[in-house]
mmCIF file of C-alpha atoms in Angstrom:
data_model
loop_
_atom_site.group_PDB
_atom_site.id
_atom_site.type_symbol
_atom_site.label_atom_id
_atom_site.label_comp_id
_atom_site.label_asym_id
_atom_site.label_seq_id
_atom_site.Cartn_x
_atom_site.Cartn_y
_atom_site.Cartn_z
ATOM 1 C CA MET A 717 -5.502 1.481 -15.322
ATOM 2 C CA THR A 718 -3.671 4.202 -17.212
ATOM 3 C CA ALA A 719 -5.284 7.565 -17.866
ATOM 4 C CA SER A 720 -5.246 8.924 -21.390
ATOM 5 C CA THR A 721 -2.734 11.688 -20.722
ATOM 6 C CA GLY A 722 0.876 10.686 -20.014
ATOM 7 C CA ALA A 723 2.639 12.136 -17.016
ATOM 8 C CA GLN A 724 4.672 15.258 -17.663
ATOM 9 C CA THR A 725 6.940 15.515 -14.682
ATOM 10 C CA THR A 726 10.466 15.038 -13.460
ATOM 11 C CA SER A 727 11.632 12.874 -10.609
ATOM 12 C CA GLY A 728 11.196 14.540 -7.249
ATOM 13 C CA VAL A 729 14.228 15.933 -5.479
ATOM 14 C CA THR A 730 14.923 17.128 -1.988
ATOM 15 C CA THR A 731 14.457 20.877 -1.907
ATOM 16 C CA PRO A 732 15.740 23.431 0.611
ATOM 17 C CA THR A 733 12.993 25.283 2.445
ATOM 18 C CA THR A 734 12.708 27.581 5.424
ATOM 19 C CA ASP A 735 9.403 26.010 6.457
ATOM 20 C CA GLU A 736 10.983 23.046 8.238
ATOM 21 C CA PRO A 737 11.564 23.863 11.924
ATOM 22 C CA ALA A 738 15.224 24.021 12.816
ATOM 23 C CA THR A 739 14.476 22.073 15.990
ATOM 24 C CA ALA A 740 12.684 19.184 14.255
ATOM 25 C CA ALA A 741 13.926 15.846 15.563
ATOM 26 C CA PRO A 742 15.989 13.715 13.172
ATOM 27 C CA ILE A 743 14.056 11.037 11.322
ATOM 28 C CA PRO A 744 15.530 7.533 11.717
ATOM 29 C CA GLY A 745 17.221 6.488 8.485
ATOM 30 C CA TRP A 746 16.757 9.869 6.783
ATOM 31 C CA PRO A 747 19.779 11.945 5.713
ATOM 32 C CA ASP A 748 21.168 14.201 8.434
ATOM 33 C CA GLY A 749 21.682 17.866 7.676
ATOM 34 C CA VAL A 750 19.439 17.859 4.603
ATOM 35 C CA ILE A 751 16.362 20.061 4.643
ATOM 36 C CA ILE A 752 13.513 18.433 2.732
ATOM 37 C CA ASP A 753 10.307 20.104 1.599
ATOM 38 C CA PHE A 754 8.032 17.296 2.743
ATOM 39 C CA GLU A 755 4.900 19.150 1.624
ATOM 40 C CA LEU A 756 6.179 19.205 -1.953
ATOM 41 C CA GLU A 757 7.598 15.692 -1.890
ATOM 42 C CA TYR A 758 4.348 14.060 -0.769
ATOM 43 C CA ASP A 759 1.913 16.171 -2.823
ATOM 44 C CA ASN A 760 1.292 13.730 -5.658
ATOM 45 C CA ARG A 761 -1.739 15.592 -6.957
ATOM 46 C CA ALA A 762 0.329 18.737 -7.486
ATOM 47 C CA ARG A 763 3.162 16.748 -9.047
ATOM 48 C CA TRP A 764 0.792 15.160 -11.584
ATOM 49 C CA PRO A 765 -2.044 17.684 -12.020
ATOM 50 C CA HIS A 766 -3.854 15.433 -14.495
ATOM 51 C CA PHE A 767 -4.553 13.002 -11.626
ATOM 52 C CA PRO A 768 -8.369 13.371 -12.069
ATOM 53 C CA GLU A 769 -8.032 11.410 -15.302
ATOM 54 C CA TYR A 770 -6.665 8.437 -13.370
ATOM 55 C CA PHE A 771 -9.455 8.666 -10.817
ATOM 56 C CA ARG A 772 -12.094 8.837 -13.540
ATOM 57 C CA ALA A 773 -10.639 5.827 -15.370
ATOM 58 C CA TRP A 774 -10.464 3.866 -12.116
ATOM 59 C CA ARG A 775 -14.076 4.666 -11.220
ATOM 60 C CA GLU A 776 -15.387 3.784 -14.679
ATOM 61 C CA GLY A 777 -13.484 0.500 -14.840
ATOM 62 C CA SER A 778 -14.572 -0.379 -11.322
ATOM 63 C CA ALA A 779 -18.238 0.326 -12.062
ATOM 64 C CA ARG A 780 -18.120 -2.015 -15.056
ATOM 65 C CA LEU A 781 -16.553 -4.806 -13.032
ATOM 66 C CA ARG A 782 -18.944 -4.418 -10.111
ATOM 67 C CA ALA A 783 -21.903 -4.508 -12.502
ATOM 68 C CA ALA A 784 -20.647 -7.870 -13.781
ATOM 69 C CA GLY A 785 -21.018 -9.457 -10.354
ATOM 70 C CA GLY A 786 -19.181 -10.481 -7.216
ATOM 71 C CA ARG A 787 -19.917 -10.577 -3.500
ATOM 72 C CA LEU A 788 -20.114 -6.869 -2.756
ATOM 73 C CA ASP A 789 -20.050 -4.868 0.470
ATOM 74 C CA VAL A 790 -19.580 -7.870 2.736
ATOM 75 C CA SER A 791 -19.091 -6.868 6.379
ATOM 76 C CA TYR A 792 -15.932 -8.122 8.092
ATOM 77 C CA GLY A 793 -16.186 -6.167 11.341
ATOM 78 C CA PRO A 794 -18.285 -3.857 13.510
ATOM 79 C CA ASP A 795 -17.215 -0.479 12.096
ATOM 80 C CA PRO A 796 -19.165 1.155 9.242
ATOM 81 C CA GLY A 797 -16.233 1.195 6.840
ATOM 82 C CA GLN A 798 -15.349 -2.465 7.350
ATOM 83 C CA ARG A 799 -16.579 -3.807 4.025
ATOM 84 C CA VAL A 800 -14.908 -6.003 1.426
ATOM 85 C CA ASP A 801 -15.756 -6.953 -2.160
ATOM 86 C CA LEU A 802 -14.943 -10.496 -3.307
ATOM 87 C CA PHE A 803 -14.361 -11.419 -6.941
ATOM 88 C CA GLY A 804 -13.570 -14.776 -8.542
ATOM 89 C CA ASP A 805 -13.186 -18.201 -7.003
ATOM 90 C CA GLY A 806 -9.538 -19.107 -7.594
ATOM 91 C CA PRO A 807 -7.747 -21.013 -4.812
ATOM 92 C CA THR A 808 -5.188 -18.228 -4.291
ATOM 93 C CA ARG A 809 -6.616 -14.897 -3.198
ATOM 94 C CA LEU A 810 -5.061 -11.462 -3.641
ATOM 95 C CA VAL A 811 -6.178 -9.034 -0.935
ATOM 96 C CA PHE A 812 -5.891 -5.408 -2.083
ATOM 97 C CA PHE A 813 -5.631 -2.332 0.161
ATOM 98 C CA HIS A 814 -6.176 1.016 -1.546
ATOM 99 C CA GLY A 815 -4.240 4.231 -1.060
ATOM 100 C CA GLY A 816 -5.341 7.802 -0.393
ATOM 101 C CA TYR A 817 -3.024 8.826 2.475
ATOM 102 C CA TRP A 818 -5.258 6.958 4.948
ATOM 103 C CA ARG A 819 -7.895 9.704 4.594
ATOM 104 C CA ALA A 820 -9.341 9.477 1.067
ATOM 105 C CA LEU A 821 -10.731 7.134 -1.608
ATOM 106 C CA ASP A 822 -12.729 3.938 -1.271
ATOM 107 C CA LYS A 823 -12.684 0.310 -2.326
ATOM 108 C CA ASP A 824 -15.305 1.130 -4.984
ATOM 109 C CA ASP A 825 -12.626 3.134 -6.835
ATOM 110 C CA PHE A 826 -10.384 0.073 -7.126
ATOM 111 C CA SER A 827 -12.564 -2.865 -8.169
ATOM 112 C CA TRP A 828 -10.908 -2.611 -11.597
ATOM 113 C CA VAL A 829 -7.714 -4.234 -10.328
ATOM 114 C CA ALA A 830 -9.624 -7.499 -9.928
ATOM 115 C CA GLY A 831 -10.447 -7.930 -13.619
ATOM 116 C CA PRO A 832 -7.070 -9.093 -14.994
ATOM 117 C CA LEU A 833 -6.245 -10.965 -11.791
ATOM 118 C CA VAL A 834 -9.467 -12.987 -11.822
ATOM 119 C CA ALA A 835 -8.936 -13.681 -15.531
ATOM 120 C CA ALA A 836 -5.530 -15.128 -14.586
ATOM 121 C CA GLY A 837 -7.104 -17.527 -12.079
ATOM 122 C CA LEU A 838 -6.830 -15.613 -8.814
ATOM 123 C CA SER A 839 -9.657 -14.613 -6.553
ATOM 124 C CA VAL A 840 -9.528 -11.023 -5.317
ATOM 125 C CA ALA A 841 -10.672 -9.206 -2.183
ATOM 126 C CA VAL A 842 -10.800 -5.401 -2.415
ATOM 127 C CA VAL A 843 -10.821 -4.001 1.106
ATOM 128 C CA ASN A 844 -12.472 -0.910 2.548
ATOM 129 C CA TYR A 845 -11.515 0.624 5.880
ATOM 130 C CA ASP A 846 -12.630 3.689 7.808
ATOM 131 C CA LEU A 847 -10.671 6.841 7.032
ATOM 132 C CA CYS A 848 -8.837 9.377 9.144
ATOM 133 C CA PRO A 849 -9.767 11.545 10.971
ATOM 134 C CA ALA A 850 -12.962 9.577 11.714
ATOM 135 C CA VAL A 851 -10.709 6.841 13.100
ATOM 136 C CA THR A 852 -7.099 6.834 14.228
ATOM 137 C CA LEU A 853 -4.305 5.289 12.203
ATOM 138 C CA GLY A 854 -4.015 2.650 14.892
ATOM 139 C CA ARG A 855 -7.645 1.640 14.526
ATOM 140 C CA GLN A 856 -7.282 1.595 10.749
ATOM 141 C CA VAL A 857 -4.333 -0.792 10.989
ATOM 142 C CA GLU A 858 -6.360 -3.021 13.301
ATOM 143 C CA GLN A 859 -9.236 -3.046 10.803
ATOM 144 C CA CYS A 860 -6.845 -4.331 8.143
ATOM 145 C CA ARG A 861 -5.690 -7.078 10.497
ATOM 146 C CA GLU A 862 -9.319 -7.947 11.155
ATOM 147 C CA VAL A 863 -10.052 -8.426 7.458
ATOM 148 C CA ILE A 864 -7.171 -10.906 7.254
ATOM 149 C CA ASP A 865 -8.606 -12.733 10.281
ATOM 150 C CA TRP A 866 -12.003 -12.825 8.576
ATOM 151 C CA LEU A 867 -10.695 -13.905 5.166
ATOM 152 C CA ALA A 868 -8.613 -16.685 6.726
ATOM 153 C CA ARG A 869 -11.813 -18.085 8.216
ATOM 154 C CA ASP A 870 -13.628 -17.646 4.891
ATOM 155 C CA SER A 871 -11.136 -19.683 2.849
ATOM 156 C CA SER A 872 -8.344 -22.185 3.392
ATOM 157 C CA GLY A 873 -6.444 -21.079 0.275
ATOM 158 C CA GLU A 874 -3.300 -18.965 0.176
ATOM 159 C CA GLN A 875 -3.547 -15.191 0.485
ATOM 160 C CA ILE A 876 -1.277 -12.616 -1.127
ATOM 161 C CA VAL A 877 -1.631 -9.106 0.277
ATOM 162 C CA ALA A 878 -1.023 -6.092 -1.958
ATOM 163 C CA GLY A 879 -1.364 -2.372 -1.409
ATOM 164 C CA HIS A 880 -0.725 0.979 -3.042
ATOM 165 C CA SER A 881 0.622 4.043 -1.206
ATOM 166 C CA ALA A 882 -1.101 4.067 2.219
ATOM 167 C CA GLY A 883 -2.247 0.561 1.307
ATOM 168 C CA GLY A 884 1.420 -0.384 1.027
ATOM 169 C CA HIS A 885 1.838 0.765 4.615
ATOM 170 C CA GLN A 886 -1.021 -1.526 5.628
ATOM 171 C CA VAL A 887 0.663 -4.446 3.845
ATOM 172 C CA ALA A 888 3.886 -3.896 5.776
ATOM 173 C CA MET A 889 2.001 -3.586 9.062
ATOM 174 C CA LEU A 890 0.400 -6.958 8.326
ATOM 175 C CA LEU A 891 3.883 -8.446 7.943
ATOM 176 C CA ALA A 892 4.802 -6.910 11.310
ATOM 177 C CA THR A 893 1.811 -8.599 13.001
ATOM 178 C CA ASP A 894 2.040 -11.503 15.459
ATOM 179 C CA TRP A 895 -0.478 -13.778 13.763
ATOM 180 C CA ALA A 896 0.055 -16.653 16.171
ATOM 181 C CA GLY A 897 -0.870 -14.267 18.965
ATOM 182 C CA ARG A 898 -4.125 -13.596 17.130
ATOM 183 C CA GLY A 899 -4.968 -17.296 17.135
ATOM 184 C CA HIS A 900 -3.722 -18.356 13.704
ATOM 185 C CA ALA A 901 -2.205 -21.831 13.558
ATOM 186 C CA ARG A 902 -0.171 -20.765 10.522
ATOM 187 C CA ASP A 903 0.783 -17.508 8.850
ATOM 188 C CA PRO A 904 -2.309 -16.353 6.926
ATOM 189 C CA ILE A 905 -0.140 -14.453 4.425
ATOM 190 C CA ALA A 906 1.676 -16.302 1.640
ATOM 191 C CA GLY A 907 3.166 -13.292 -0.128
ATOM 192 C CA ALA A 908 3.100 -9.497 -0.173
ATOM 193 C CA ILE A 909 3.420 -6.695 -2.719
ATOM 194 C CA SER A 910 3.781 -3.006 -1.883
ATOM 195 C CA LEU A 911 3.526 -0.329 -4.559
ATOM 196 C CA SER A 912 4.780 3.120 -3.490
ATOM 197 C CA GLY A 913 4.308 2.317 0.175
ATOM 198 C CA LEU A 914 4.907 4.532 3.209
ATOM 199 C CA PHE A 915 6.971 2.911 5.935
ATOM 200 C CA GLU A 916 8.339 5.776 8.058
ATOM 201 C CA LEU A 917 5.567 8.080 9.247
ATOM 202 C CA ALA A 918 7.617 10.909 10.750
ATOM 203 C CA PRO A 919 7.903 12.840 7.449
ATOM 204 C CA LEU A 920 4.109 12.817 7.073
ATOM 205 C CA ALA A 921 3.805 14.459 10.495
ATOM 206 C CA ARG A 922 5.516 17.480 8.933
ATOM 207 C CA THR A 923 2.855 18.018 6.269
ATOM 208 C CA ALA A 924 -0.541 19.728 6.334
ATOM 209 C CA MET A 925 -2.327 16.386 6.037
ATOM 210 C CA ASN A 926 -1.277 15.594 9.592
ATOM 211 C CA ALA A 927 -4.267 17.613 10.758
ATOM 212 C CA ASP A 928 -6.235 14.503 9.758
ATOM 213 C CA LEU A 929 -3.613 11.832 10.441
ATOM 214 C CA ARG A 930 -2.558 13.024 13.924
ATOM 215 C CA ILE A 931 0.873 11.423 13.755
ATOM 216 C CA ASP A 932 2.945 12.235 16.826
ATOM 217 C CA ASP A 933 6.185 10.678 18.062
ATOM 218 C CA ALA A 934 4.371 7.746 19.671
ATOM 219 C CA VAL A 935 2.337 6.993 16.538
ATOM 220 C CA ALA A 936 5.427 7.239 14.344
ATOM 221 C CA ALA A 937 7.305 4.850 16.627
ATOM 222 C CA GLY A 938 4.484 2.329 16.869
ATOM 223 C CA LEU A 939 3.130 2.381 13.312
ATOM 224 C CA SER A 940 6.209 2.902 11.135
ATOM 225 C CA PRO A 941 7.034 -0.535 9.687
ATOM 226 C CA ALA A 942 10.650 0.519 9.120
ATOM 227 C CA ARG A 943 11.032 0.715 12.917
ATOM 228 C CA LEU A 944 9.245 -2.564 13.670
ATOM 229 C CA PRO A 945 10.448 -6.164 13.576
ATOM 230 C CA ARG A 946 9.155 -8.287 10.764
ATOM 231 C CA ARG A 947 6.963 -11.084 12.150
ATOM 232 C CA SER A 948 5.760 -12.808 8.961
ATOM 233 C CA ALA A 949 7.974 -14.965 6.754
ATOM 234 C CA ALA A 950 5.870 -14.146 3.686
ATOM 235 C CA PRO A 951 8.109 -12.897 0.849
ATOM 236 C CA LEU A 952 7.719 -9.194 0.081
ATOM 237 C CA VAL A 953 8.182 -7.336 -3.205
ATOM 238 C CA LEU A 954 8.715 -3.576 -2.887
ATOM 239 C CA ALA A 955 8.128 -1.361 -5.920
ATOM 240 C CA VAL A 956 7.966 2.363 -6.629
ATOM 241 C CA GLY A 957 7.377 4.344 -9.819
ATOM 242 C CA GLU A 958 10.534 5.562 -11.531
ATOM 243 C CA GLN A 959 9.134 9.108 -11.775
ATOM 244 C CA GLU A 960 8.066 9.386 -8.150
ATOM 245 C CA SER A 961 9.517 11.871 -5.694
ATOM 246 C CA SER A 962 12.737 11.262 -3.832
ATOM 247 C CA GLU A 963 10.744 10.698 -0.653
ATOM 248 C CA PHE A 964 8.763 7.810 -2.119
ATOM 249 C CA HIS A 965 11.968 6.150 -3.293
ATOM 250 C CA ARG A 966 13.476 6.793 0.141
ATOM 251 C CA GLN A 967 10.454 5.252 1.884
ATOM 252 C CA SER A 968 10.745 1.898 0.105
ATOM 253 C CA ALA A 969 14.528 1.896 0.420
ATOM 254 C CA ALA A 970 14.169 2.420 4.174
ATOM 255 C CA LEU A 971 12.022 -0.684 4.585
ATOM 256 C CA ALA A 972 14.232 -2.757 2.295
ATOM 257 C CA ARG A 973 17.211 -1.791 4.434
ATOM 258 C CA ALA A 974 15.450 -2.314 7.770
ATOM 259 C CA TRP A 975 14.085 -5.731 6.840
ATOM 260 C CA GLY A 976 17.037 -6.905 4.751
ATOM 261 C CA GLU A 977 15.046 -7.384 1.564
ATOM 262 C CA PRO A 978 17.391 -9.303 -0.771
ATOM 263 C CA ASP A 979 16.034 -7.815 -4.008
ATOM 264 C CA GLY A 980 15.877 -4.224 -2.795
ATOM 265 C CA VAL A 981 13.254 -2.080 -4.508
ATOM 266 C CA LEU A 982 11.876 -2.453 -8.020
ATOM 267 C CA SER A 983 11.762 0.875 -9.883
ATOM 268 C CA VAL A 984 8.846 0.553 -12.319
ATOM 269 C CA ALA A 985 10.089 2.119 -15.551
ATOM 270 C CA GLY A 986 8.290 5.290 -16.604
ATOM 271 C CA ALA A 987 5.669 5.029 -13.865
ATOM 272 C CA ASN A 988 4.357 7.803 -11.652
ATOM 273 C CA HIS A 989 2.520 7.521 -8.347
ATOM 274 C CA PHE A 990 -0.798 6.744 -10.014
ATOM 275 C CA ASP A 991 -0.057 4.546 -13.017
ATOM 276 C CA VAL A 992 2.438 2.447 -11.045
ATOM 277 C CA LEU A 993 -0.688 0.565 -9.980
ATOM 278 C CA ASP A 994 -0.964 -0.834 -13.514
ATOM 279 C CA ALA A 995 1.989 -3.094 -12.662
ATOM 280 C CA LEU A 996 -0.233 -5.024 -10.263
ATOM 281 C CA THR A 997 -2.542 -6.064 -13.103
ATOM 282 C CA ASP A 998 0.272 -7.026 -15.508
ATOM 283 C CA LEU A 999 0.918 -10.632 -14.573
ATOM 284 C CA SER A 1000 3.622 -10.976 -17.240
ATOM 285 C CA GLY A 1001 5.569 -7.971 -15.931
ATOM 286 C CA GLU A 1002 8.616 -7.675 -13.701
ATOM 287 C CA LEU A 1003 6.593 -7.100 -10.524
ATOM 288 C CA TRP A 1004 4.880 -10.466 -10.754
ATOM 289 C CA ARG A 1005 8.034 -12.166 -12.009
ATOM 290 C CA ARG A 1006 9.728 -11.092 -8.780
ATOM 291 C CA ALA A 1007 6.731 -12.087 -6.692
ATOM 292 C CA ARG A 1008 6.685 -15.589 -8.175
ATOM 293 C CA ALA A 1009 10.456 -15.971 -7.841
ATOM 294 C CA ARG A 1010 10.413 -14.869 -4.196
ATOM 295 C CA ARG A 1011 7.614 -17.263 -3.287
ATOM 296 C CA HIS A 1012 9.371 -20.190 -4.969
ATOM 297 C CA SER A 1013 12.675 -19.405 -3.250
ATOM 298 C CA SER A 1014 11.225 -18.833 0.223
ATOM 299 C CA PRO A 1015 12.219 -21.685 2.573
ATOM 300 C CA ASP A 1016 8.937 -21.286 4.459
ATOM 301 C CA ARG A 1017 6.712 -21.684 1.387
#
């Protein structure tokens, strides 16, 4: 859902800074000998200061959709944040995980994504999870696995998982999950879409937000999808906004390289970190064209 004011920004670049410790360990897959201002690169609200307009448009659109009906605030687990909203009754379900750097926003801000998708014949689940620092990143990832467990029991239809920003990280972690080991007779995921995802956590440990995220070397090693083997055969589409910072482009490129994604990364023309989400609701656009092509060409689907 696009805000009324267009983005006025340039693509992010790596920037020299004296703030980065000289002794900081190298980040796997990141350029050696290049000092990057991670605080600047990951501060999307500073990069697009009109971001409140996006948030307002999202909230207003979501309130309208929720007022029109759906199964709202359904519990899928024991924790207080484990709630999901279900819209539509199509046989194929899209499961959406919101962004907010694992520590902000709520499913109620993102109900709007369901409108065009339900109109196109999909059913949609918009997922909530508890936020950092109230829970750890590890527990948050497990909550997202638990909603897939729950949804697989709720319906026998195919599920496509999609996420934006931190939600894109959750999508990749789902593809790195041993679903057979969790008792699934078949892969519960039929396809995956990540918009502006985060797949190597070490750079985030070098930002102020890590006071909430608590990423250390062990967390980065265990919860960075770019360092983990892919366990699901579900086809994945990676996308990032053309106008996003160099770090966001680098994040998706790192996963594409690590997992051998044949189509690389889709750069969504003209999009920034916020309005890139509009691509998910444009079923005639390039994002969905790639998603359909990948599913049809997958030998396991």
